[in-house]
Amino acid sequence: MSPNRTVIPFGPQHPVLPEPVHLDLVMEDERVVEAIPSVGFVHRGLERLVEKKDFNEMVFVAERICGICSFIHAAAYCTAVEALMGIEVPERAQYLRVFWSELSRVHSHLLWLGLLADSFGFESLFMHSWRLREKVLDIAERTTGGRVIFGASKVGGIRRDVTLGAIREARRYVAGIEAESGRITDVFRQDASVKRRLVGVGVLSREDAYSLGAVGPTLRASGVDWDSRKLGYGAYGRLDWRTVVETGGDCYARCMVRVRELEESYRIIKQVMEGLPSGAVEAKVAGNPKGEAFVRFEQPRGEVVHYVRGNGTKNLQRLRVRTPTFANIPALVKMIQGCELAAVPVIVLSIDPCISCTER
Amino acid sequence: MSEMRMTGLIVRSMLSKPATRLYPFAKREPFPATRGRVVPYLQWCNSCTLCQMRCPTGAIKVNREEKTWRIDRFRCILCGACVSSCMKRCLAMDGAYAAPEPKKGVEVFSRPAEMEPWVKELVDRVRKAVAAQVAGGSG
């Protein structure tokens, strides 16, 4: 090491981090030359629980891999097991899964906007974003019973139906949330102090984003047009929505991708509520899973992959989850090189790190 | 001007009432669907132990000989698997979140030795009505 370099540890305890990740920052004066990540602080060994819980009970474990992306983990796991067992999920259940997935996405992006504002010291904007997030959690609680962990998915469909009254109320709530969200995101889009902290910070070029395997908004902010919802799983193939792409590749572009995705999500939620088909909400599940299945879903942070393997008993043989933050960490390491120390929290937060997903 | 985009939000928030409530003087009312606590009503329980088998965390323990139903509130994850599995509809979820406790413990409920009077009367009335219907229908 040359005499000017020092190593500063970032995390696992840090005020901006929602979950613990450790980075060793090799610094030359005020510039970061290299960042060496360590993960493993919240490893709970959840994949091993397939040996103890049968494939129906495993939904509860899959839901609790992460608090923010909880519903989509459960939906992806259920879809993987349904693909394995050849179960056809009824339409109403698929639409309601999309409804709750998009609600999760809105909740996650509002939470992230708040944390981003907090990371550069804009606490009042952080509080306003989280105040709005409470209304989203109210919709979730009214329709599923839980604010963060919905408990709504099961293999074969969903566990409880949503009444017409609840849909009407949700529609009113969403209209109010959309208006308020416009006022809050206007500050992110236009405020000069926000822009000074975000524009030009942590640039990731298009080639780097693609070759390092970045996913989600991190990828889309660098100009690559890929969203896993384009695969058309669930009801996404039947709804009218667009992917959101920006070309800046800096933190501001990643912020704009998430702000515009919020607006897209409101459109999708309104379409689902208007066009909700009637019918059953669950399909019969008989027998045990046997074989292999592989599904890719779009979480708020990017593409998540669930792989299941069954051997004919009621316990699955293997569950493997590849989460989006794990795929974004190499991109993060590349982005941090060359930035100032004060920009490190902003860049780490701009990939939306969900370390409890990463480590399960 | 781009330096003061927050002004609108700030003025609105100064002129409207606070977003927070004056806890503990004003408590939050749960929604009807809120999953806060499992409530047993063991009038019809036959200790089949289905709820114990379905509970993913092992919070419920049913004892057939003693006719008791125990729940460890700290292990319960409020998933509702027990509620949907009970064949006799003995379990329900209500919205009252558990208060913090200084130490962990298990709550024990017992199956009642005999039916409560209002249940006995209800069952008698239903039996009489069914008997009358059968007699009137076949006669």
Coordinates of C-alpha atoms in Angstrom, one line a residue:
Chain A
M1 CA 0.0 0.0 0.0
S2 CA 1.4 3.5 -0.9
P3 CA 1.9 5.8 2.1
N4 CA -1.1 8.0 1.3
R5 CA -3.7 5.3 1.6
T6 CA -5.9 4.6 4.6
V7 CA -8.7 2.1 5.1
I8 CA -11.9 3.3 6.5
P9 CA -14.6 0.8 7.5
F10 CA -18.2 1.6 6.4
G11 CA -20.9 -0.3 8.2
P12 CA -22.2 -2.7 9.4
Q13 CA -23.6 -0.1 11.8
H14 CA -24.2 3.1 9.9
P15 CA -27.1 5.5 10.2
V16 CA -28.0 5.4 6.5
L17 CA -28.0 1.6 6.1
P18 CA -31.4 -0.1 6.5
E19 CA -29.5 -3.4 6.9
P20 CA -25.9 -4.2 7.8
V21 CA -23.4 -4.5 5.1
H22 CA -19.7 -3.9 5.5
L23 CA -17.4 -2.1 3.0
D24 CA -13.7 -1.5 3.6
L25 CA -13.0 1.8 1.8
V26 CA -9.4 2.2 0.7
M27 CA -8.9 5.9 0.5
E28 CA -6.3 8.3 -0.9
D29 CA -7.0 11.6 0.9
E30 CA -10.7 12.2 0.3
R31 CA -11.2 9.9 -2.7
V32 CA -12.2 6.2 -2.5
V33 CA -9.8 4.1 -4.6
E34 CA -11.3 0.7 -3.9
A35 CA -14.2 -0.8 -1.9
I36 CA -14.1 -4.3 -0.5
P37 CA -17.5 -5.6 0.5
S38 CA -18.3 -8.2 3.2
V39 CA -21.7 -9.6 3.6
G40 CA -22.9 -12.2 6.1
F41 CA -24.1 -10.2 9.1
V42 CA -27.7 -11.3 8.9
H43 CA -27.4 -14.8 7.5
R44 CA -30.1 -16.9 9.1
G45 CA -29.9 -20.0 7.0
L46 CA -33.5 -19.8 5.8
E47 CA -32.9 -22.0 2.8
R48 CA -32.1 -24.9 5.0
L49 CA -35.5 -24.8 6.6
V50 CA -37.0 -26.6 3.6
E51 CA -35.7 -29.8 5.3
K52 CA -37.9 -29.1 8.3
K53 CA -41.0 -27.4 6.9
D54 CA -43.3 -28.9 4.3
F55 CA -43.8 -27.0 1.0
N56 CA -47.0 -25.3 2.2
E57 CA -45.5 -24.0 5.4
M58 CA -42.4 -22.8 3.6
V59 CA -44.5 -19.9 2.2
F60 CA -44.4 -18.3 5.7
V61 CA -40.6 -18.6 5.7
A62 CA -40.3 -17.2 2.2
E63 CA -42.4 -14.2 3.2
R64 CA -40.1 -13.4 6.1
I65 CA -36.8 -13.4 4.1
C66 CA -37.2 -9.7 3.9
G67 CA -39.6 -7.1 5.2
I68 CA -39.8 -4.8 2.3
C69 CA -39.9 -7.3 -0.6
S70 CA -41.9 -9.7 1.5
F71 CA -45.0 -10.3 -0.7
I72 CA -43.0 -10.8 -3.9
H73 CA -40.8 -13.4 -2.3
A74 CA -43.9 -15.3 -1.2
A75 CA -45.5 -14.9 -4.7
A76 CA -42.4 -16.0 -6.4
Y77 CA -42.0 -19.1 -4.2
C78 CA -45.7 -20.0 -4.7
T79 CA -45.4 -19.6 -8.5
A80 CA -42.3 -21.8 -8.5
V81 CA -44.0 -24.6 -6.6
E82 CA -47.2 -24.2 -8.7
A83 CA -45.0 -24.5 -11.9
L84 CA -43.5 -27.6 -10.4
M85 CA -46.8 -29.2 -9.6
G86 CA -48.7 -28.1 -12.6
I87 CA -51.3 -26.0 -10.7
E88 CA -53.3 -23.4 -12.6
V89 CA -53.9 -20.3 -10.5
P90 CA -57.3 -18.7 -11.2
E91 CA -57.4 -15.3 -12.8
R92 CA -58.7 -13.4 -9.8
A93 CA -55.9 -14.6 -7.7
Q94 CA -53.3 -13.6 -10.3
Y95 CA -54.8 -10.1 -10.5
L96 CA -54.8 -9.7 -6.7
R97 CA -51.2 -10.9 -6.6
V98 CA -50.3 -8.1 -9.0
F99 CA -52.3 -5.7 -6.9
W100 CA -50.3 -6.6 -3.8
S101 CA -47.0 -6.8 -5.7
E102 CA -47.5 -3.2 -7.0
L103 CA -48.5 -2.1 -3.6
S104 CA -45.2 -3.5 -2.3
R105 CA -43.4 -1.7 -5.0
V106 CA -45.0 1.6 -4.1
H107 CA -44.3 1.0 -0.4
S108 CA -40.7 0.1 -1.1
H109 CA -40.0 3.1 -3.4
L110 CA -41.5 5.6 -0.9
L111 CA -39.4 4.1 1.8
W112 CA -36.3 4.3 -0.4
L113 CA -37.0 7.9 -1.3
G114 CA -37.2 8.7 2.4
L115 CA -33.9 7.0 3.1
L116 CA -32.2 8.7 0.2
A117 CA -33.3 12.1 1.5
D118 CA -32.0 11.1 4.9
S119 CA -28.7 10.1 3.5
F120 CA -27.9 13.6 2.3
G121 CA -29.4 15.2 5.4
F122 CA -32.8 16.2 4.1
E123 CA -34.8 14.9 7.1
S124 CA -38.0 16.7 6.5
L125 CA -38.4 15.2 3.1
F126 CA -37.6 11.8 4.6
M127 CA -40.4 12.3 7.1
H128 CA -42.9 13.4 4.4
S129 CA -42.1 10.3 2.3
W130 CA -42.6 8.0 5.2
R131 CA -45.8 9.8 6.2
L132 CA -47.2 9.0 2.8
R133 CA -45.9 5.4 3.1
E134 CA -48.2 5.0 6.2
K135 CA -51.2 5.4 3.9
V136 CA -50.0 2.6 1.7
L137 CA -49.5 0.4 4.7
D138 CA -53.1 1.2 5.7
I139 CA -54.4 -0.2 2.3
A140 CA -52.3 -3.3 2.9
E141 CA -53.7 -3.7 6.4
R142 CA -57.2 -3.2 5.3
T143 CA -57.0 -5.8 2.5
T144 CA -54.7 -8.4 4.0
G145 CA -54.5 -7.9 7.8
G146 CA -50.8 -7.2 8.0
R147 CA -48.9 -3.9 7.4
V148 CA -45.6 -5.3 6.1
I149 CA -45.9 -9.1 6.1
F150 CA -49.1 -9.6 4.2
G151 CA -49.6 -13.3 4.7
A152 CA -51.7 -13.3 1.6
S153 CA -50.1 -15.9 -0.6
K154 CA -50.4 -19.7 -0.6
V155 CA -49.6 -22.4 -3.0
G156 CA -52.5 -22.5 -5.4
G157 CA -53.7 -18.9 -5.1
I158 CA -54.2 -16.5 -2.3
R159 CA -55.5 -17.0 1.3
R160 CA -58.2 -14.5 1.5
D161 CA -60.4 -12.7 -0.9
V162 CA -60.9 -8.9 -1.1
T163 CA -64.4 -7.6 -0.8
L164 CA -65.9 -5.0 -3.2
G165 CA -66.1 -2.5 -0.4
A166 CA -62.4 -2.9 0.3
I167 CA -61.6 -2.3 -3.4
R168 CA -63.6 0.9 -3.4
E169 CA -61.9 2.2 -0.4
A170 CA -58.5 1.2 -1.8
R171 CA -59.3 3.2 -5.0
R172 CA -60.1 6.3 -2.9
Y173 CA -56.9 5.9 -0.9
V174 CA -54.8 5.4 -4.1
A175 CA -56.1 8.6 -5.6
G176 CA -55.1 10.6 -2.5
I177 CA -51.7 8.9 -2.4
E178 CA -51.0 9.7 -6.0
A179 CA -51.7 13.4 -5.6
E180 CA -49.6 13.7 -2.5
S181 CA -46.8 11.6 -4.0
G182 CA -46.7 14.0 -7.0
R183 CA -45.9 16.9 -4.5
I184 CA -43.2 14.9 -2.8
T185 CA -41.5 13.6 -5.9
D186 CA -41.5 17.1 -7.4
V187 CA -38.9 18.0 -4.7
F188 CA -36.7 15.1 -5.7
R189 CA -37.0 16.0 -9.4
Q190 CA -36.4 19.7 -9.2
D191 CA -34.8 20.9 -6.0
A192 CA -31.3 22.4 -6.5
S193 CA -29.8 21.0 -3.3
V194 CA -31.0 17.5 -4.0
K195 CA -29.6 17.7 -7.5
R196 CA -26.2 19.0 -6.2
R197 CA -25.9 15.8 -4.2
L198 CA -27.2 13.4 -6.8
V199 CA -26.2 14.5 -10.3
G200 CA -22.9 13.1 -11.5
V201 CA -22.4 11.0 -8.4
G202 CA -21.6 7.3 -8.8
V203 CA -21.8 7.0 -12.5
L204 CA -22.2 3.5 -13.9
S205 CA -21.8 3.3 -17.7
R206 CA -24.1 1.1 -19.8
E207 CA -21.5 -1.4 -20.7
D208 CA -20.4 -1.8 -17.0
A209 CA -24.0 -2.2 -15.9
Y210 CA -24.7 -4.9 -18.4
S211 CA -21.4 -6.8 -18.0
L212 CA -21.4 -6.7 -14.2
G213 CA -24.9 -8.1 -14.1
A214 CA -26.7 -5.3 -12.5
V215 CA -30.5 -5.7 -12.2
G216 CA -33.5 -3.6 -11.6
P217 CA -33.5 0.2 -11.4
T218 CA -29.6 0.2 -11.2
L219 CA -29.6 -1.4 -14.7
R220 CA -32.5 0.7 -16.1
A221 CA -30.9 4.0 -15.0
S222 CA -27.9 3.2 -17.1
G223 CA -29.9 2.9 -20.3
V224 CA -30.5 -0.9 -20.5
D225 CA -34.2 -1.6 -21.1
W226 CA -34.9 -4.8 -19.1
D227 CA -37.7 -5.3 -16.6
S228 CA -38.5 -8.9 -15.5
R229 CA -42.2 -8.1 -15.6
K230 CA -41.9 -8.2 -19.4
L231 CA -41.8 -11.9 -19.0
G232 CA -45.5 -11.6 -18.6
Y233 CA -45.9 -13.8 -15.5
G234 CA -49.1 -13.5 -13.5
A235 CA -51.4 -10.8 -14.9
Y236 CA -48.6 -8.5 -16.2
G237 CA -49.0 -9.9 -19.7
R238 CA -52.6 -8.6 -19.8
L239 CA -52.1 -5.2 -18.3
D240 CA -50.9 -2.0 -20.1
W241 CA -47.7 -0.7 -18.6
R242 CA -44.3 0.5 -19.7
T243 CA -40.8 0.0 -18.5
V244 CA -38.9 3.0 -17.2
V245 CA -35.5 3.8 -18.6
E246 CA -33.1 6.6 -17.9
T247 CA -29.7 7.2 -19.5
G248 CA -27.7 9.2 -16.9
G249 CA -26.3 6.3 -15.0
D250 CA -25.8 8.5 -11.9
C251 CA -27.6 8.6 -8.6
Y252 CA -30.1 11.1 -10.0
A253 CA -31.0 8.8 -12.8
R254 CA -31.6 5.9 -10.3
C255 CA -33.8 8.3 -8.3
M256 CA -35.7 9.3 -11.4
V257 CA -36.2 5.6 -12.4
R258 CA -37.8 4.9 -9.1
V259 CA -39.9 8.0 -9.1
R260 CA -41.3 7.2 -12.5
E261 CA -41.8 3.6 -11.5
L262 CA -44.0 4.9 -8.7
E263 CA -46.2 6.6 -11.2
E264 CA -46.3 3.5 -13.4
S265 CA -47.3 1.4 -10.4
Y266 CA -50.2 3.7 -9.6
R267 CA -51.4 3.1 -13.2
I268 CA -51.1 -0.6 -12.8
I269 CA -52.9 -0.6 -9.5
K270 CA -55.8 1.4 -10.9
Q271 CA -56.1 -1.0 -13.9
V272 CA -56.2 -4.0 -11.6
M273 CA -58.8 -2.5 -9.4
E274 CA -61.0 -1.6 -12.4
G275 CA -60.6 -4.8 -14.3
L276 CA -60.6 -7.3 -11.4
P277 CA -62.2 -10.6 -12.7
S278 CA -64.6 -12.5 -10.5
G279 CA -64.2 -16.1 -9.6
A280 CA -62.3 -18.4 -7.3
V281 CA -59.2 -17.3 -5.5
E282 CA -57.5 -20.7 -5.0
A283 CA -56.9 -23.9 -6.9
K284 CA -56.8 -27.4 -5.4
V285 CA -53.4 -28.6 -4.4
A286 CA -52.9 -32.4 -4.4
G287 CA -49.8 -34.5 -4.2
N288 CA -46.2 -33.6 -3.6
P289 CA -43.8 -31.6 -5.7
K290 CA -41.4 -33.5 -7.9
G291 CA -38.9 -32.0 -10.4
E292 CA -37.3 -28.6 -10.8
A293 CA -38.7 -25.2 -11.4
F294 CA -37.2 -21.8 -11.9
V295 CA -39.0 -18.4 -11.8
R296 CA -37.9 -14.8 -12.2
F297 CA -39.9 -12.0 -10.7
E298 CA -39.4 -8.3 -10.6
Q299 CA -38.9 -7.0 -7.0
P300 CA -38.6 -3.3 -6.3
R301 CA -34.9 -3.8 -6.3
G302 CA -34.5 -5.9 -9.4
E303 CA -34.9 -9.4 -10.6
V304 CA -35.2 -12.2 -8.1
V305 CA -34.8 -15.8 -9.0
H306 CA -36.5 -18.6 -7.1
Y307 CA -35.3 -22.2 -7.8
V308 CA -37.1 -25.1 -6.3
R309 CA -36.4 -28.8 -6.5
G310 CA -38.7 -31.5 -5.2
N311 CA -38.2 -35.2 -4.9
G312 CA -41.8 -36.5 -4.3
T313 CA -41.9 -36.0 -0.5
K314 CA -43.8 -33.2 1.2
N315 CA -40.4 -31.4 2.0
L316 CA -38.7 -29.7 -0.9
Q317 CA -35.2 -30.9 -1.6
R318 CA -33.7 -27.5 -2.3
L319 CA -34.8 -23.8 -2.4
R320 CA -32.4 -21.3 -3.8
V321 CA -33.1 -17.6 -3.9
R322 CA -30.9 -15.2 -5.9
T323 CA -31.8 -11.8 -4.8
P324 CA -31.3 -8.5 -6.7
T325 CA -29.0 -6.8 -4.2
F326 CA -26.6 -9.7 -4.5
A327 CA -26.4 -9.0 -8.2
N328 CA -26.0 -5.3 -7.7
I329 CA -23.0 -5.5 -5.3
P330 CA -20.3 -5.8 -8.0
A331 CA -21.9 -2.8 -9.7
L332 CA -21.8 -0.9 -6.4
V333 CA -18.1 -1.6 -6.0
K334 CA -17.4 -0.3 -9.5
M335 CA -19.6 2.9 -8.9
I336 CA -17.8 3.8 -5.6
Q337 CA -14.3 3.9 -7.2
G338 CA -13.3 7.5 -7.5
C339 CA -16.0 9.2 -5.4
E340 CA -15.6 11.3 -2.4
L341 CA -16.1 9.9 1.1
A342 CA -19.2 12.0 1.7
A343 CA -20.8 10.5 -1.4
V344 CA -20.4 6.9 -0.2
P345 CA -23.6 6.7 1.8
V346 CA -25.6 8.2 -1.1
I347 CA -24.1 5.7 -3.6
V348 CA -24.6 2.7 -1.4
L349 CA -28.2 3.7 -0.9
S350 CA -28.8 4.3 -4.5
I351 CA -28.7 0.6 -5.4
D352 CA -31.4 0.1 -2.7
P353 CA -29.5 -2.4 -0.6
C354 CA -31.7 -5.1 1.0
I355 CA -29.1 -7.1 2.8
S356 CA -31.5 -9.4 4.6
C357 CA -32.6 -10.6 1.2
T358 CA -29.0 -11.0 0.1
E359 CA -28.1 -13.2 2.9
R360 CA -31.3 -14.9 3.9
Chain B
M1 CA -37.3 28.7 -8.1
S2 CA -35.4 25.5 -7.8
E3 CA -33.9 26.3 -4.4
M4 CA -37.2 26.2 -2.5
R5 CA -39.3 23.4 -4.0
M6 CA -40.3 22.2 -0.5
T7 CA -42.3 25.4 0.2
G8 CA -45.6 24.0 -0.9
L9 CA -45.2 20.9 1.3
I10 CA -44.0 23.0 4.3
V11 CA -46.9 25.4 4.1
R12 CA -49.5 22.6 3.8
S13 CA -48.0 20.7 6.7
M14 CA -48.0 23.8 8.9
L15 CA -51.6 24.5 8.2
S16 CA -52.9 21.0 8.6
K17 CA -53.2 18.9 11.8
P18 CA -50.2 16.7 12.6
A19 CA -49.8 13.4 10.9
T20 CA -49.0 11.7 14.3
R21 CA -51.5 10.9 17.0
L22 CA -51.2 11.7 20.7
Y23 CA -50.4 8.2 21.8
P24 CA -51.1 7.0 24.6
F25 CA -54.1 9.3 24.8
A26 CA -55.3 8.5 21.3
K27 CA -54.8 4.9 20.3
R28 CA -54.9 3.6 16.8
E29 CA -58.1 1.6 15.9
P30 CA -57.3 -1.6 14.1
F31 CA -59.0 -2.5 10.8
P32 CA -61.5 -5.4 10.8
A33 CA -59.1 -7.6 9.0
T34 CA -56.1 -6.8 11.2
R35 CA -54.2 -9.8 12.4
G36 CA -53.3 -8.9 16.0
R37 CA -53.9 -11.9 18.2
V38 CA -55.3 -15.4 18.1
V39 CA -58.4 -15.8 20.2
P40 CA -59.7 -19.2 21.2
Y41 CA -63.3 -20.1 22.0
L42 CA -63.0 -23.7 23.1
Q43 CA -66.6 -24.6 23.4
W44 CA -66.5 -27.0 20.5
C45 CA -62.9 -28.0 20.7
N46 CA -62.2 -31.8 20.6
S47 CA -58.4 -31.6 20.9
C48 CA -57.9 -32.9 17.4
T49 CA -54.4 -31.1 17.4
L50 CA -54.8 -29.9 13.8
C51 CA -53.9 -26.4 14.9
Q52 CA -50.8 -27.6 16.6
M53 CA -49.7 -29.5 13.4
R54 CA -50.3 -26.5 11.1
C55 CA -48.6 -23.9 13.3
P56 CA -45.3 -23.1 11.5
T57 CA -43.5 -22.0 14.7
G58 CA -44.9 -24.6 17.2
A59 CA -46.5 -21.9 19.3
I60 CA -49.7 -23.9 20.0
K61 CA -49.6 -27.0 22.2
V62 CA -52.7 -29.1 22.7
N63 CA -53.0 -31.5 25.6
R64 CA -55.7 -34.2 25.1
E65 CA -55.7 -35.7 28.6
E66 CA -55.7 -32.3 30.4
K67 CA -58.1 -30.8 27.8
T68 CA -56.0 -27.6 27.6
W69 CA -54.9 -25.4 24.7
R70 CA -51.7 -23.5 25.2
I71 CA -50.3 -20.7 23.1
D72 CA -46.9 -19.0 23.3
R73 CA -47.7 -15.5 22.3
F74 CA -44.0 -14.7 21.6
R75 CA -43.7 -17.5 19.1
C76 CA -46.9 -16.8 17.3
I77 CA -46.3 -15.0 14.0
L78 CA -50.0 -14.1 13.4
C79 CA -50.1 -16.0 10.2
G80 CA -53.6 -17.4 10.7
A81 CA -52.8 -21.0 9.7
C82 CA -54.4 -22.3 12.9
V83 CA -57.6 -20.3 12.3
S84 CA -58.1 -21.7 8.8
S85 CA -57.2 -25.2 9.9
C86 CA -59.7 -25.6 12.8
M87 CA -62.6 -27.8 11.7
K88 CA -64.8 -26.7 14.5
R89 CA -64.2 -23.0 14.0
C90 CA -62.9 -22.5 17.5
L91 CA -60.2 -20.0 16.7
A92 CA -60.4 -16.4 15.5
M93 CA -58.1 -13.4 14.9
D94 CA -58.8 -10.1 16.3
G95 CA -57.0 -6.8 16.0
A96 CA -55.6 -6.3 19.5
Y97 CA -51.8 -6.3 19.3
A98 CA -50.1 -7.9 22.3
A99 CA -48.6 -5.4 24.8
P100 CA -44.9 -5.7 25.6
E101 CA -44.2 -8.0 28.5
P102 CA -41.3 -8.1 30.9
K103 CA -40.9 -11.9 30.5
K104 CA -42.0 -14.6 28.1
G105 CA -44.7 -17.0 29.1
V106 CA -47.3 -19.3 27.8
E107 CA -51.1 -18.6 28.0
V108 CA -53.2 -21.7 28.9
F109 CA -56.9 -22.1 28.1
S110 CA -59.0 -25.0 29.1
R111 CA -61.9 -26.7 27.4
P112 CA -65.0 -26.0 29.4
A113 CA -66.4 -29.0 31.3
E114 CA -69.9 -28.4 30.2
M115 CA -71.7 -26.1 27.8
E116 CA -72.5 -22.6 28.8
P117 CA -76.2 -22.1 29.4
W118 CA -76.8 -19.9 26.3
V119 CA -75.1 -22.4 24.1
K120 CA -77.2 -25.2 25.6
E121 CA -80.4 -23.3 25.0
L122 CA -79.4 -22.5 21.4
V123 CA -78.5 -26.1 20.7
D124 CA -81.9 -27.2 22.2
R125 CA -83.8 -24.7 20.1
V126 CA -82.1 -25.8 16.9
R127 CA -82.7 -29.5 17.8
K128 CA -86.4 -28.7 18.4
A129 CA -86.7 -26.7 15.2
V130 CA -85.1 -29.5 13.1
A131 CA -87.3 -32.1 14.8
A132 CA -90.4 -30.1 14.0
Q133 CA -89.3 -29.7 10.4
V134 CA -88.6 -33.4 10.0
A135 CA -92.0 -34.2 11.6
G136 CA -93.9 -31.6 9.5
G137 CA -92.1 -32.6 6.3
S138 CA -92.7 -36.3 6.5
G139 CA -96.2 -36.0 8.0

